[in-house]
């Protein structure tokens, strides 16, 4: 069922059609001229227009159809004519009418045509919605990603952006934690209010309290005026506490209080002020481990970590690399006013195999540099820095007895690939227990740990205790 507009200069015809169509369950409005019809279409969304072909005035049925198409009004047009000549029918269809009917027509006939037009509208709408869904999957706010892992992140953001619950964003450096914090804000119900970001590692501890909670004039040397503090600046909005792991234990207590009471007490003030702020925190540290060694308060950890958004490192979502590359190439060619056609397949492949210890930020820097250096028209391998590629995809165990290739080798890369391959095999053999793997390789646990970092292996989430070798 849909919204139908009937346009006819003859009152009896308008009424007849209106009654039939309402009976069929449609929502019907009427207009008595082509011009009145256009005005109604502009004002109200309409699925289907049924218009008489011959009408006095400036706009007849074909004129109305032409206006609909010209103004890109989103509706299907059905023409009704008493004299169906092949000419008018052809003209109508050429101009994009959905169909035409000849008078006298039966009620069933008009219902069937309108039903088909509605069905077409429904299919188009469904198709658009699907396209939106697909498009939405590779982008959320400024965040790009088509990998399953990133889609999960998008879904989670979609579920929680408008709640007030605290969120902890974790992930290695450069994985996009700040972008996630901003997306939570801009996508959510607080987007009209402020997004206030503070880097807890960048502000000296003595200043942090007044920074967060504000102070009263004269409360300490240098406090020349009242200061609202970041919590109150973020009133109604979001406070992003970046590098939360750097916050001193003393301030952790005060922050916990503010979160629990939803009130802040400026330095030197005697009363507390209520605040309505959503707190989003981020860290690239393993906060759980910090809690275990009492460097981070457990109660605050639980308060912040009500919902965790965990950003996987880029090497665990390599499918996202081409998408990000395209995005950064577009951005930096525009920034630098260069015209480049993108990366050559070999260069893309090299990037897809690389481990990106610096994650998306590192990829971003690589592309910025390549865009600046590339003579054009494309970006090739030569425009990339030397990237040590992991053996995860390359063949482990380069064969030294193989004949030396005519065009030479990349020794560093061969050694790297070999080492990674062997270490991986040892880890597999040891069932992932690193101490056992170290023994199998005849090296110390500490040496293995060093190599794992160097070779771009992931740290296991539950780090084994240090081995005092
Ligand atoms: N999914 C993504 N799509 C597009 N750009 C991204 C994405 N992830 C990260 N970036 C870009 O990479 C850079 C690093 O991201 P961001 O600053 O959010 O990382 P971070 O996790 O906060 O890093 P750090 O821990 O070092 O502060 C930014 O320039 C950001 O725009
Ligand atoms: Mg950051």
CSV table of C-alpha atoms and ligand atoms in Angstrom, one decimal:
chain,number,residue,atom,x,y,z
A,1,UNK,CA,0.0,0.0,0.0
A,2,UNK,CA,1.3,3.4,-0.8
A,3,UNK,CA,0.7,7.1,-1.4
A,4,UNK,CA,-1.1,7.9,-4.6
A,5,UNK,CA,-1.9,11.3,-6.1
A,6,UNK,CA,-4.8,11.6,-8.6
A,7,UNK,CA,-4.6,14.5,-11.0
A,8,UNK,CA,-7.7,15.2,-13.1
A,9,UNK,CA,-9.6,18.3,-14.0
A,10,UNK,CA,-12.9,16.4,-14.0
A,11,UNK,CA,-14.3,16.1,-10.5
A,12,UNK,CA,-16.3,13.0,-11.0
A,13,UNK,CA,-13.2,11.1,-12.3
A,14,UNK,CA,-11.1,12.3,-9.4
A,15,UNK,CA,-13.7,11.1,-6.9
A,16,UNK,CA,-14.2,7.8,-8.7
A,17,UNK,CA,-10.4,7.1,-8.7
A,18,UNK,CA,-10.0,8.3,-5.1
A,19,UNK,CA,-12.7,6.0,-3.9
A,20,UNK,CA,-11.3,2.9,-5.7
A,21,UNK,CA,-7.8,3.5,-4.6
A,22,UNK,CA,-8.7,4.1,-1.0
A,23,UNK,CA,-10.7,1.0,-1.0
A,24,UNK,CA,-7.6,-0.8,-2.2
A,25,UNK,CA,-5.8,0.5,0.9
A,26,UNK,CA,-3.8,3.4,-0.6
A,27,UNK,CA,-3.4,6.8,0.9
A,28,UNK,CA,-4.9,9.1,-1.7
A,29,UNK,CA,-4.7,12.8,-2.4
A,30,UNK,CA,-6.1,14.7,-5.3
A,31,UNK,CA,-5.3,17.7,-7.5
A,32,UNK,CA,-7.4,19.4,-10.2
A,33,UNK,CA,-4.7,20.6,-12.6
A,34,UNK,CA,-1.2,19.8,-13.7
A,35,UNK,CA,0.3,22.8,-11.8
A,36,UNK,CA,-1.6,21.9,-8.6
A,37,UNK,CA,-0.2,18.3,-9.0
A,38,UNK,CA,3.4,19.4,-9.3
A,39,UNK,CA,3.0,21.6,-6.2
A,40,UNK,CA,1.6,18.7,-4.2
A,41,UNK,CA,4.4,16.4,-5.4
A,42,UNK,CA,7.0,18.8,-4.3
A,43,UNK,CA,5.4,19.1,-0.9
A,44,UNK,CA,4.6,15.5,-0.1
A,45,UNK,CA,6.5,12.3,-0.8
A,46,UNK,CA,4.3,10.3,-3.3
A,47,UNK,CA,4.8,6.8,-4.7
A,48,UNK,CA,2.6,6.9,-7.7
A,49,UNK,CA,0.8,9.7,-9.7
A,50,UNK,CA,-2.3,8.8,-11.8
A,51,UNK,CA,-2.9,11.7,-14.1
A,52,UNK,CA,-5.3,12.5,-16.9
A,53,UNK,CA,-3.5,13.2,-20.2
A,54,UNK,CA,-5.7,15.9,-21.4
A,55,UNK,CA,-6.2,18.8,-19.0
A,56,UNK,CA,-6.8,22.5,-19.7
A,57,UNK,CA,-4.2,25.0,-18.4
A,58,UNK,CA,-0.5,25.1,-18.9
A,59,UNK,CA,0.3,21.6,-17.8
A,60,UNK,CA,-1.4,18.6,-19.3
A,61,UNK,CA,-0.5,15.0,-18.4
A,62,UNK,CA,2.7,14.9,-20.5
A,63,UNK,CA,3.7,18.3,-19.1
A,64,UNK,CA,3.3,17.0,-15.6
A,65,UNK,CA,5.3,13.9,-16.4
A,66,UNK,CA,8.1,16.2,-17.9
A,67,UNK,CA,8.1,18.3,-14.7
A,68,UNK,CA,8.4,15.2,-12.5
A,69,UNK,CA,11.4,14.0,-14.5
A,70,UNK,CA,13.0,17.4,-14.7
A,71,UNK,CA,12.7,18.1,-11.0
A,72,UNK,CA,13.8,14.6,-10.2
A,73,UNK,CA,10.7,14.0,-8.2
A,74,UNK,CA,10.8,10.5,-6.9
A,75,UNK,CA,7.6,9.0,-8.1
A,76,UNK,CA,6.1,6.8,-10.8
A,77,UNK,CA,3.7,8.4,-13.3
A,78,UNK,CA,0.7,6.6,-14.8
A,79,UNK,CA,-1.2,8.4,-17.6
A,80,UNK,CA,-4.9,8.0,-18.3
A,81,UNK,CA,-6.2,8.9,-21.7
A,82,UNK,CA,-9.5,8.6,-23.5
A,83,UNK,CA,-7.9,8.5,-26.9
A,84,UNK,CA,-5.0,6.1,-26.9
A,85,UNK,CA,-3.1,6.8,-30.0
A,86,UNK,CA,0.1,5.0,-30.6
A,87,UNK,CA,1.8,8.5,-30.6
A,88,UNK,CA,0.8,9.6,-27.2
A,89,UNK,CA,1.5,6.2,-25.7
A,90,UNK,CA,5.0,6.2,-27.2
A,91,UNK,CA,5.6,9.8,-26.2
A,92,UNK,CA,4.5,9.0,-22.6
A,93,UNK,CA,6.7,5.9,-22.3
A,94,UNK,CA,9.7,7.7,-23.9
A,95,UNK,CA,9.4,10.4,-21.3
A,96,UNK,CA,9.6,7.9,-18.6
A,97,UNK,CA,5.9,7.2,-17.7
A,98,UNK,CA,5.5,3.9,-15.8
A,99,UNK,CA,2.5,2.9,-17.9
A,100,UNK,CA,-0.8,4.3,-19.4
A,101,UNK,CA,-4.4,3.3,-19.2
A,102,UNK,CA,-7.2,3.9,-21.8
A,103,UNK,CA,-10.6,5.0,-20.7
A,104,UNK,CA,-12.9,3.4,-19.9
A,105,UNK,CA,-10.8,1.1,-17.7
A,106,UNK,CA,-11.9,-1.4,-15.1
A,107,UNK,CA,-11.2,-1.0,-11.4
A,108,UNK,CA,-9.1,-4.2,-11.5
A,109,UNK,CA,-7.0,-2.8,-14.3
A,110,UNK,CA,-6.0,0.4,-12.4
A,111,UNK,CA,-5.3,-1.6,-9.2
A,112,UNK,CA,-3.1,-4.0,-11.1
A,113,UNK,CA,-1.0,-1.2,-12.7
A,114,UNK,CA,-0.6,0.7,-9.4
A,115,UNK,CA,0.3,-2.5,-7.6
A,116,UNK,CA,3.1,-3.2,-10.1
A,117,UNK,CA,4.4,0.4,-9.8
A,118,UNK,CA,4.4,0.1,-6.0
A,119,UNK,CA,6.3,-3.2,-6.3
A,120,UNK,CA,8.9,-1.5,-8.5
A,121,UNK,CA,9.3,1.3,-5.9
A,122,UNK,CA,9.7,-1.3,-3.2
A,123,UNK,CA,12.4,-3.2,-5.0
A,124,UNK,CA,14.3,0.0,-5.8
A,125,UNK,CA,14.1,1.1,-2.1
A,126,UNK,CA,15.2,-2.4,-1.0
A,127,UNK,CA,18.1,-2.2,-3.4
A,128,UNK,CA,19.2,1.2,-2.2
A,129,UNK,CA,19.0,0.0,1.4
A,130,UNK,CA,21.2,-2.9,0.6
A,131,UNK,CA,23.7,-0.7,-1.1
A,132,UNK,CA,23.7,1.6,1.9
A,133,UNK,CA,24.4,-1.4,4.1
A,134,UNK,CA,27.3,-2.5,2.0
A,135,UNK,CA,28.7,1.0,1.8
A,136,UNK,CA,28.2,1.4,5.5
A,137,UNK,CA,30.3,-1.6,6.2
A,138,UNK,CA,33.5,-0.2,4.8
A,139,UNK,CA,33.1,3.2,6.4
A,140,UNK,CA,31.9,4.5,9.8
A,141,UNK,CA,32.6,8.2,10.3
A,142,UNK,CA,36.3,8.5,9.4
A,143,UNK,CA,37.0,4.8,10.1
A,144,UNK,CA,37.5,2.6,7.1
A,145,UNK,CA,37.6,-1.2,7.1
A,146,UNK,CA,36.1,-4.1,5.3
A,147,UNK,CA,37.6,-6.8,7.4
A,148,UNK,CA,35.3,-8.9,9.6
A,149,UNK,CA,37.2,-7.5,12.6
A,150,UNK,CA,36.5,-3.9,11.7
A,151,UNK,CA,32.9,-4.7,10.8
A,152,UNK,CA,32.5,-6.0,14.3
A,153,UNK,CA,34.0,-2.8,15.6
A,154,UNK,CA,31.5,-0.8,13.5
A,155,UNK,CA,28.6,-2.9,14.8
A,156,UNK,CA,29.7,-2.4,18.4
A,157,UNK,CA,30.0,1.3,17.9
A,158,UNK,CA,26.5,1.3,16.4
A,159,UNK,CA,25.1,-0.4,19.5
A,160,UNK,CA,26.8,1.8,22.1
A,161,UNK,CA,27.2,5.3,20.6
A,162,UNK,CA,24.2,6.7,22.3
A,163,UNK,CA,24.5,5.1,25.7
A,164,UNK,CA,26.2,6.9,28.6
A,165,UNK,CA,28.2,3.8,29.6
A,166,UNK,CA,32.0,4.3,29.8
A,167,UNK,CA,34.0,2.8,27.0
A,168,UNK,CA,37.6,1.6,27.0
A,169,UNK,CA,39.3,1.5,23.6
A,170,UNK,CA,42.3,-0.8,23.4
A,171,UNK,CA,44.8,-1.5,20.7
A,172,UNK,CA,48.4,-1.1,19.6
A,173,UNK,CA,49.6,2.3,18.7
A,174,UNK,CA,48.2,3.7,15.4
A,175,UNK,CA,45.3,1.3,15.2
A,176,UNK,CA,42.7,4.1,15.2
A,177,UNK,CA,41.7,4.4,18.9
A,178,UNK,CA,41.2,8.2,18.6
A,179,UNK,CA,39.1,7.8,15.5
A,180,UNK,CA,36.9,5.3,17.3
A,181,UNK,CA,36.5,7.7,20.2
A,182,UNK,CA,35.5,10.5,17.8
A,183,UNK,CA,33.1,8.2,15.9
A,184,UNK,CA,31.4,7.2,19.2
A,185,UNK,CA,30.8,10.9,19.7
A,186,UNK,CA,29.8,12.1,16.2
A,187,UNK,CA,27.5,9.1,15.6
A,188,UNK,CA,25.8,9.3,18.9
A,189,UNK,CA,23.2,11.4,20.6
A,190,UNK,CA,25.7,13.7,22.2
A,191,UNK,CA,27.2,15.0,18.9
A,192,UNK,CA,25.7,18.4,19.3
A,193,UNK,CA,27.7,19.0,22.5
A,194,UNK,CA,31.5,19.1,22.8
A,195,UNK,CA,34.1,16.3,22.2
A,196,UNK,CA,36.9,17.1,24.6
A,197,UNK,CA,40.1,15.1,24.3
A,198,UNK,CA,43.0,15.0,26.8
A,199,UNK,CA,46.2,13.1,26.7
A,200,UNK,CA,46.8,11.9,30.2
A,201,UNK,CA,50.4,11.2,29.4
A,202,UNK,CA,51.1,14.7,28.2
A,203,UNK,CA,50.1,16.8,31.2
A,204,UNK,CA,52.2,16.9,34.4
A,205,UNK,CA,50.6,15.2,37.3
A,206,UNK,CA,50.4,18.4,39.4
A,207,UNK,CA,48.4,20.1,36.8
A,208,UNK,CA,46.2,17.2,35.8
A,209,UNK,CA,43.6,17.6,38.6
A,210,UNK,CA,42.9,21.2,37.8
A,211,UNK,CA,42.9,20.4,34.1
A,212,UNK,CA,40.2,17.7,34.6
A,213,UNK,CA,38.1,19.2,37.3
A,214,UNK,CA,38.9,22.9,37.1
A,215,UNK,CA,39.9,25.3,39.9
A,216,UNK,CA,38.8,28.4,41.7
A,217,UNK,CA,40.6,31.7,41.4
A,218,UNK,CA,43.4,31.9,44.0
A,219,UNK,CA,43.3,28.2,44.9
A,220,UNK,CA,47.0,27.9,44.1
A,221,UNK,CA,49.8,30.2,42.9
A,222,UNK,CA,49.1,31.0,39.3
A,223,UNK,CA,45.3,30.4,39.5
A,224,UNK,CA,44.4,33.9,38.4
A,225,UNK,CA,40.9,33.1,37.4
A,226,UNK,CA,38.3,30.4,37.8
A,227,UNK,CA,38.8,27.6,35.4
A,228,UNK,CA,35.9,25.2,34.4
A,229,UNK,CA,38.1,22.1,33.7
A,230,UNK,CA,37.7,19.6,31.0
A,231,UNK,CA,34.8,17.7,32.6
A,232,UNK,CA,32.6,20.8,32.6
A,233,UNK,CA,33.8,21.8,29.1
A,234,UNK,CA,32.5,18.4,27.9
A,235,UNK,CA,29.1,19.0,29.6
A,236,UNK,CA,26.4,17.1,27.6
A,237,UNK,CA,29.1,15.6,25.4
A,238,UNK,CA,32.1,13.3,25.5
A,239,UNK,CA,35.4,13.4,27.4
A,240,UNK,CA,38.1,11.4,25.8
A,241,UNK,CA,40.8,10.3,28.2
A,242,UNK,CA,43.7,9.2,25.9
A,243,UNK,CA,46.5,7.1,27.3
A,244,UNK,CA,44.6,6.5,30.5
A,245,UNK,CA,47.3,4.1,31.6
A,246,UNK,CA,49.5,7.1,32.3
A,247,UNK,CA,47.2,8.6,35.0
A,248,UNK,CA,48.8,8.6,38.5
A,249,UNK,CA,47.2,6.5,41.2
A,250,UNK,CA,46.2,9.6,43.1
A,251,UNK,CA,44.2,11.0,40.2
A,252,UNK,CA,42.8,7.6,39.4
A,253,UNK,CA,41.0,7.8,42.8
A,254,UNK,CA,39.6,11.2,41.9
A,255,UNK,CA,38.5,10.2,38.5
A,256,UNK,CA,36.7,7.1,39.9
A,257,UNK,CA,34.8,9.4,42.3
A,258,UNK,CA,33.8,11.7,39.5
A,259,UNK,CA,32.6,8.8,37.4
A,260,UNK,CA,30.6,7.2,40.2
A,261,UNK,CA,29.1,10.4,41.6
A,262,UNK,CA,28.8,12.2,38.3
A,263,UNK,CA,30.0,15.2,40.1
A,264,UNK,CA,33.3,17.1,40.0
A,265,UNK,CA,34.9,19.3,42.6
A,266,UNK,CA,37.2,22.0,41.3
A,267,UNK,CA,40.5,22.5,43.1
A,268,UNK,CA,39.8,25.0,45.9
A,269,UNK,CA,36.1,24.8,45.7
A,270,UNK,CA,34.0,23.7,48.6
A,271,UNK,CA,31.1,22.2,46.7
A,272,UNK,CA,30.7,19.8,43.9
A,273,UNK,CA,29.1,20.4,40.5
A,274,UNK,CA,27.0,17.9,38.7
A,275,UNK,CA,28.3,16.9,35.3
A,276,UNK,CA,26.7,14.9,32.5
A,277,UNK,CA,29.6,13.6,30.5
A,278,UNK,CA,30.3,10.3,28.7
A,279,UNK,CA,33.8,9.1,29.3
A,280,UNK,CA,35.7,7.3,26.7
A,281,UNK,CA,39.2,6.2,27.6
A,282,UNK,CA,41.9,4.7,25.4
A,283,UNK,CA,45.2,2.9,26.1
A,284,UNK,CA,47.8,0.9,24.2
A,285,UNK,CA,48.9,-0.7,27.4
A,286,UNK,CA,47.7,-3.9,28.8
A,287,UNK,CA,45.7,-2.4,31.6
A,288,UNK,CA,44.8,-5.8,33.0
A,289,UNK,CA,48.5,-6.5,33.5
A,290,UNK,CA,48.9,-3.0,35.1
A,291,UNK,CA,46.1,-3.9,37.5
A,292,UNK,CA,47.8,-7.2,38.3
A,293,UNK,CA,50.9,-5.4,39.3
A,294,UNK,CA,48.9,-2.6,41.1
A,295,UNK,CA,49.9,0.2,38.8
A,296,UNK,CA,46.3,0.7,37.8
A,297,UNK,CA,43.4,0.7,40.2
A,298,UNK,CA,41.1,-2.3,39.7
A,299,UNK,CA,37.9,-0.4,40.6
A,300,UNK,CA,38.7,2.3,38.0
A,301,UNK,CA,39.5,-0.4,35.5
A,302,UNK,CA,36.1,-2.0,35.9
A,303,UNK,CA,34.4,1.4,35.8
A,304,UNK,CA,36.0,2.3,32.5
A,305,UNK,CA,36.0,-1.0,31.0
A,306,UNK,CA,32.2,-1.6,31.1
A,307,UNK,CA,32.4,-1.9,27.3
A,308,UNK,CA,35.7,-2.6,25.6
A,309,UNK,CA,36.3,-1.8,21.9
A,310,UNK,CA,39.4,-3.8,20.9
A,311,UNK,CA,41.1,-2.7,17.8
A,312,UNK,CA,43.1,-5.4,16.1
A,313,UNK,CA,46.5,-4.6,14.7
A,314,UNK,CA,46.6,-4.0,10.9
A,315,UNK,CA,48.6,-7.2,10.3
A,316,UNK,CA,45.5,-9.2,11.6
A,317,UNK,CA,43.2,-7.5,9.0
A,318,UNK,CA,45.3,-7.3,5.9
A,319,UNK,CA,42.1,-7.2,3.8
A,320,UNK,CA,41.8,-3.5,4.9
A,321,UNK,CA,45.2,-2.5,3.4
A,322,UNK,CA,44.0,-1.8,-0.2
A,323,UNK,CA,41.1,0.2,1.0
A,324,UNK,CA,43.2,2.3,3.3
A,325,UNK,CA,45.9,2.7,0.6
A,326,UNK,CA,43.3,4.0,-1.8
A,327,UNK,CA,42.0,6.4,0.9
A,328,UNK,CA,45.4,7.7,1.8
A,329,UNK,CA,46.5,8.1,-1.9
A,330,UNK,CA,43.4,10.1,-2.6
A,331,UNK,CA,44.0,12.3,0.5
A,332,UNK,CA,47.7,12.9,-0.1
A,333,UNK,CA,47.5,13.5,-3.8
A,334,UNK,CA,44.8,16.1,-3.1
A,335,UNK,CA,46.9,17.6,-0.2
A,336,UNK,CA,50.1,17.8,-2.3
A,337,UNK,CA,48.3,18.8,-5.5
A,338,UNK,CA,49.7,15.7,-7.4
A,339,UNK,CA,48.1,13.5,-9.9
A,340,UNK,CA,48.8,9.9,-9.4
A,341,UNK,CA,46.9,6.9,-10.5
A,342,UNK,CA,47.5,4.8,-7.4
A,343,UNK,CA,49.8,1.9,-6.6
A,344,UNK,CA,51.2,-0.7,-9.0
A,345,UNK,CA,50.1,-4.2,-8.1
A,346,UNK,CA,53.6,-5.2,-6.9
A,347,UNK,CA,53.6,-2.3,-4.5
A,348,UNK,CA,50.2,-3.2,-3.1
A,349,UNK,CA,51.3,-6.8,-2.7
A,350,UNK,CA,54.4,-5.7,-0.8
A,351,UNK,CA,52.2,-3.7,1.6
A,352,UNK,CA,49.7,-6.5,2.0
A,353,UNK,CA,52.5,-8.7,3.2
A,354,UNK,CA,54.1,-6.2,5.5
A,355,UNK,CA,53.5,-6.5,9.2
A,356,UNK,CA,53.0,-2.8,10.1
A,357,UNK,CA,54.3,-2.6,13.6
A,358,UNK,CA,53.0,1.1,13.6
A,359,UNK,CA,49.7,-0.1,12.2
A,360,UNK,CA,47.5,2.3,10.2
A,361,UNK,CA,49.6,5.3,11.1
A,362,UNK,CA,52.6,3.7,9.6
A,363,UNK,CA,50.7,2.9,6.4
A,364,UNK,CA,49.6,6.5,6.3
A,365,UNK,CA,53.1,7.7,6.6
A,366,UNK,CA,54.4,5.3,3.9
A,367,UNK,CA,51.8,6.6,1.5
A,368,UNK,CA,52.4,10.2,2.3
A,369,UNK,CA,56.1,9.7,1.6
A,370,UNK,CA,55.4,7.7,-1.6
A,371,UNK,CA,53.1,10.3,-2.9
A,372,UNK,CA,55.7,13.0,-2.4
A,373,UNK,CA,58.5,10.9,-4.0
A,374,UNK,CA,56.7,9.2,-6.9
A,375,UNK,CA,57.5,10.8,-10.2
A,376,UNK,CA,54.3,9.3,-11.5
A,377,UNK,CA,52.0,8.4,-13.1
A,378,UNK,CA,51.8,5.5,-10.5
A,379,UNK,CA,53.4,4.6,-7.2
A,380,UNK,CA,55.8,1.6,-7.6
A,381,UNK,CA,57.9,-0.5,-5.4
A,382,UNK,CA,60.7,2.0,-5.7
A,383,UNK,CA,58.6,4.6,-4.0
A,384,UNK,CA,58.1,2.6,-0.9
A,385,UNK,CA,60.7,2.4,1.9
A,386,UNK,CA,62.4,-0.9,2.6
A,387,UNK,CA,59.7,-3.0,4.3
A,388,UNK,CA,60.7,-6.2,6.0
A,389,UNK,CA,58.1,-8.6,5.2
A,390,UNK,CA,57.1,-11.4,7.5
A,391,UNK,CA,57.4,-15.0,6.5
A,392,UNK,CA,53.8,-15.7,7.3
A,393,UNK,CA,53.1,-15.5,3.6
A,394,UNK,CA,56.5,-15.8,2.1
A,395,UNK,CA,58.0,-19.3,1.8
A,396,UNK,CA,59.8,-20.1,5.0
A,397,UNK,CA,63.2,-21.6,4.7
A,398,UNK,CA,64.9,-20.1,1.7
A,399,UNK,CA,67.0,-22.8,0.1
A,400,UNK,CA,70.7,-21.8,0.2
A,401,UNK,CA,71.5,-24.7,-2.1
A,402,UNK,CA,69.3,-23.3,-4.9
A,403,UNK,CA,71.2,-21.6,-7.8
A,404,UNK,CA,71.8,-17.9,-7.2
A,405,UNK,CA,69.2,-15.9,-9.2
A,406,UNK,CA,70.6,-13.8,-12.1
A,407,UNK,CA,69.0,-10.6,-10.8
A,408,UNK,CA,70.3,-11.1,-7.3
A,409,UNK,CA,68.6,-11.5,-3.9
A,410,UNK,CA,67.5,-9.4,-1.0
A,411,UNK,CA,69.6,-10.9,1.7
A,412,UNK,CA,68.0,-9.1,4.6
A,413,UNK,CA,64.6,-10.3,3.5
A,414,UNK,CA,65.7,-13.8,2.9
A,415,UNK,CA,67.3,-14.1,6.3
A,416,UNK,CA,64.2,-12.4,7.9
A,417,UNK,CA,61.9,-14.8,6.1
A,418,UNK,CA,63.9,-17.8,7.1
A,419,UNK,CA,64.2,-16.7,10.7
A,420,UNK,CA,60.5,-16.0,11.0
A,421,UNK,CA,59.6,-19.3,9.3
A,422,UNK,CA,61.8,-21.3,11.7
A,423,UNK,CA,60.5,-19.5,14.8
A,424,UNK,CA,57.0,-20.1,13.7
A,425,UNK,CA,57.7,-23.8,13.3
A,426,UNK,CA,59.3,-24.0,16.7
A,427,UNK,CA,56.2,-22.2,18.2
A,428,UNK,CA,53.9,-24.7,16.4
A,429,UNK,CA,55.9,-27.6,17.6
A,430,UNK,CA,55.9,-26.3,21.2
A,431,UNK,CA,52.1,-25.8,21.1
A,432,UNK,CA,52.6,-22.1,21.5
A,433,UNK,CA,54.5,-22.3,24.8
A,434,UNK,CA,57.3,-19.9,24.2
A,435,UNK,CA,59.6,-21.3,26.8
A,436,UNK,CA,59.5,-24.6,25.1
A,437,UNK,CA,60.0,-23.0,21.7
A,438,UNK,CA,63.0,-21.2,23.0
A,439,UNK,CA,64.5,-24.5,24.2
A,440,UNK,CA,63.8,-26.1,20.8
A,441,UNK,CA,65.6,-23.2,19.1
A,442,UNK,CA,68.5,-23.4,21.6
A,443,UNK,CA,68.1,-19.7,22.6
A,444,UNK,CA,67.1,-18.1,25.9
A,445,UNK,CA,63.5,-17.1,26.5
A,446,UNK,CA,64.5,-13.5,26.6
A,447,UNK,CA,66.2,-13.8,23.2
A,448,UNK,CA,63.1,-15.4,21.8
A,449,UNK,CA,60.9,-12.6,23.1
A,450,UNK,CA,63.2,-10.1,21.5
A,451,UNK,CA,63.0,-12.0,18.2
A,452,UNK,CA,59.2,-12.3,18.3
A,453,UNK,CA,58.9,-8.5,18.6
A,454,UNK,CA,61.5,-7.9,15.9
A,455,UNK,CA,59.8,-10.4,13.6
A,456,UNK,CA,56.4,-8.9,14.1
A,457,UNK,CA,54.7,-11.8,16.0
A,458,UNK,CA,51.8,-10.8,18.1
A,459,UNK,CA,52.2,-10.7,21.8
A,460,UNK,CA,50.1,-13.3,23.4
A,461,UNK,CA,47.3,-11.6,25.5
A,462,UNK,CA,48.3,-13.4,28.6
A,463,UNK,CA,51.9,-12.6,28.7
A,464,UNK,CA,54.0,-15.3,30.4
A,465,UNK,CA,56.0,-14.0,33.4
A,466,UNK,CA,59.5,-12.9,32.6
A,467,UNK,CA,62.1,-15.6,32.7
A,468,UNK,CA,65.1,-14.5,34.8
A,469,UNK,CA,67.7,-16.1,32.6
B,1,LIG,N1,40.3,2.5,10.2
B,1,LIG,C1,40.9,3.6,9.8
B,1,LIG,N2,40.5,4.2,8.7
B,1,LIG,C2,41.1,5.4,8.3
B,1,LIG,N3,42.1,6.0,8.9
B,1,LIG,C3,42.6,5.4,10.0
B,1,LIG,C4,42.0,4.2,10.5
B,1,LIG,N4,42.7,3.8,11.7
B,1,LIG,C5,43.6,4.7,11.8
B,1,LIG,N5,43.6,5.7,10.9
B,1,LIG,C6,44.5,6.8,10.8
B,1,LIG,O1,45.7,6.4,11.3
B,1,LIG,C7,46.3,7.4,12.2
B,1,LIG,C8,46.4,6.8,13.6
B,1,LIG,O2,45.1,6.7,14.2
B,1,LIG,P1,44.8,7.1,15.7
B,1,LIG,O3,45.5,8.4,16.0
B,1,LIG,O4,43.3,7.0,15.9
B,1,LIG,O5,45.5,5.9,16.4
B,1,LIG,P2,45.7,5.6,17.9
B,1,LIG,O6,45.2,4.1,18.1
B,1,LIG,O7,45.0,6.6,18.7
B,1,LIG,O8,47.3,5.6,18.1
B,1,LIG,P3,48.2,5.9,19.4
B,1,LIG,O9,48.0,4.8,20.4
B,1,LIG,O10,49.5,6.0,18.9
B,1,LIG,O11,47.7,7.2,19.9
B,1,LIG,C9,45.3,8.6,12.1
B,1,LIG,O12,45.9,9.5,11.2
B,1,LIG,C10,44.1,8.0,11.6
B,1,LIG,O13,43.4,8.9,10.9
B,2,LIG,MG1,45.9,8.0,20.0
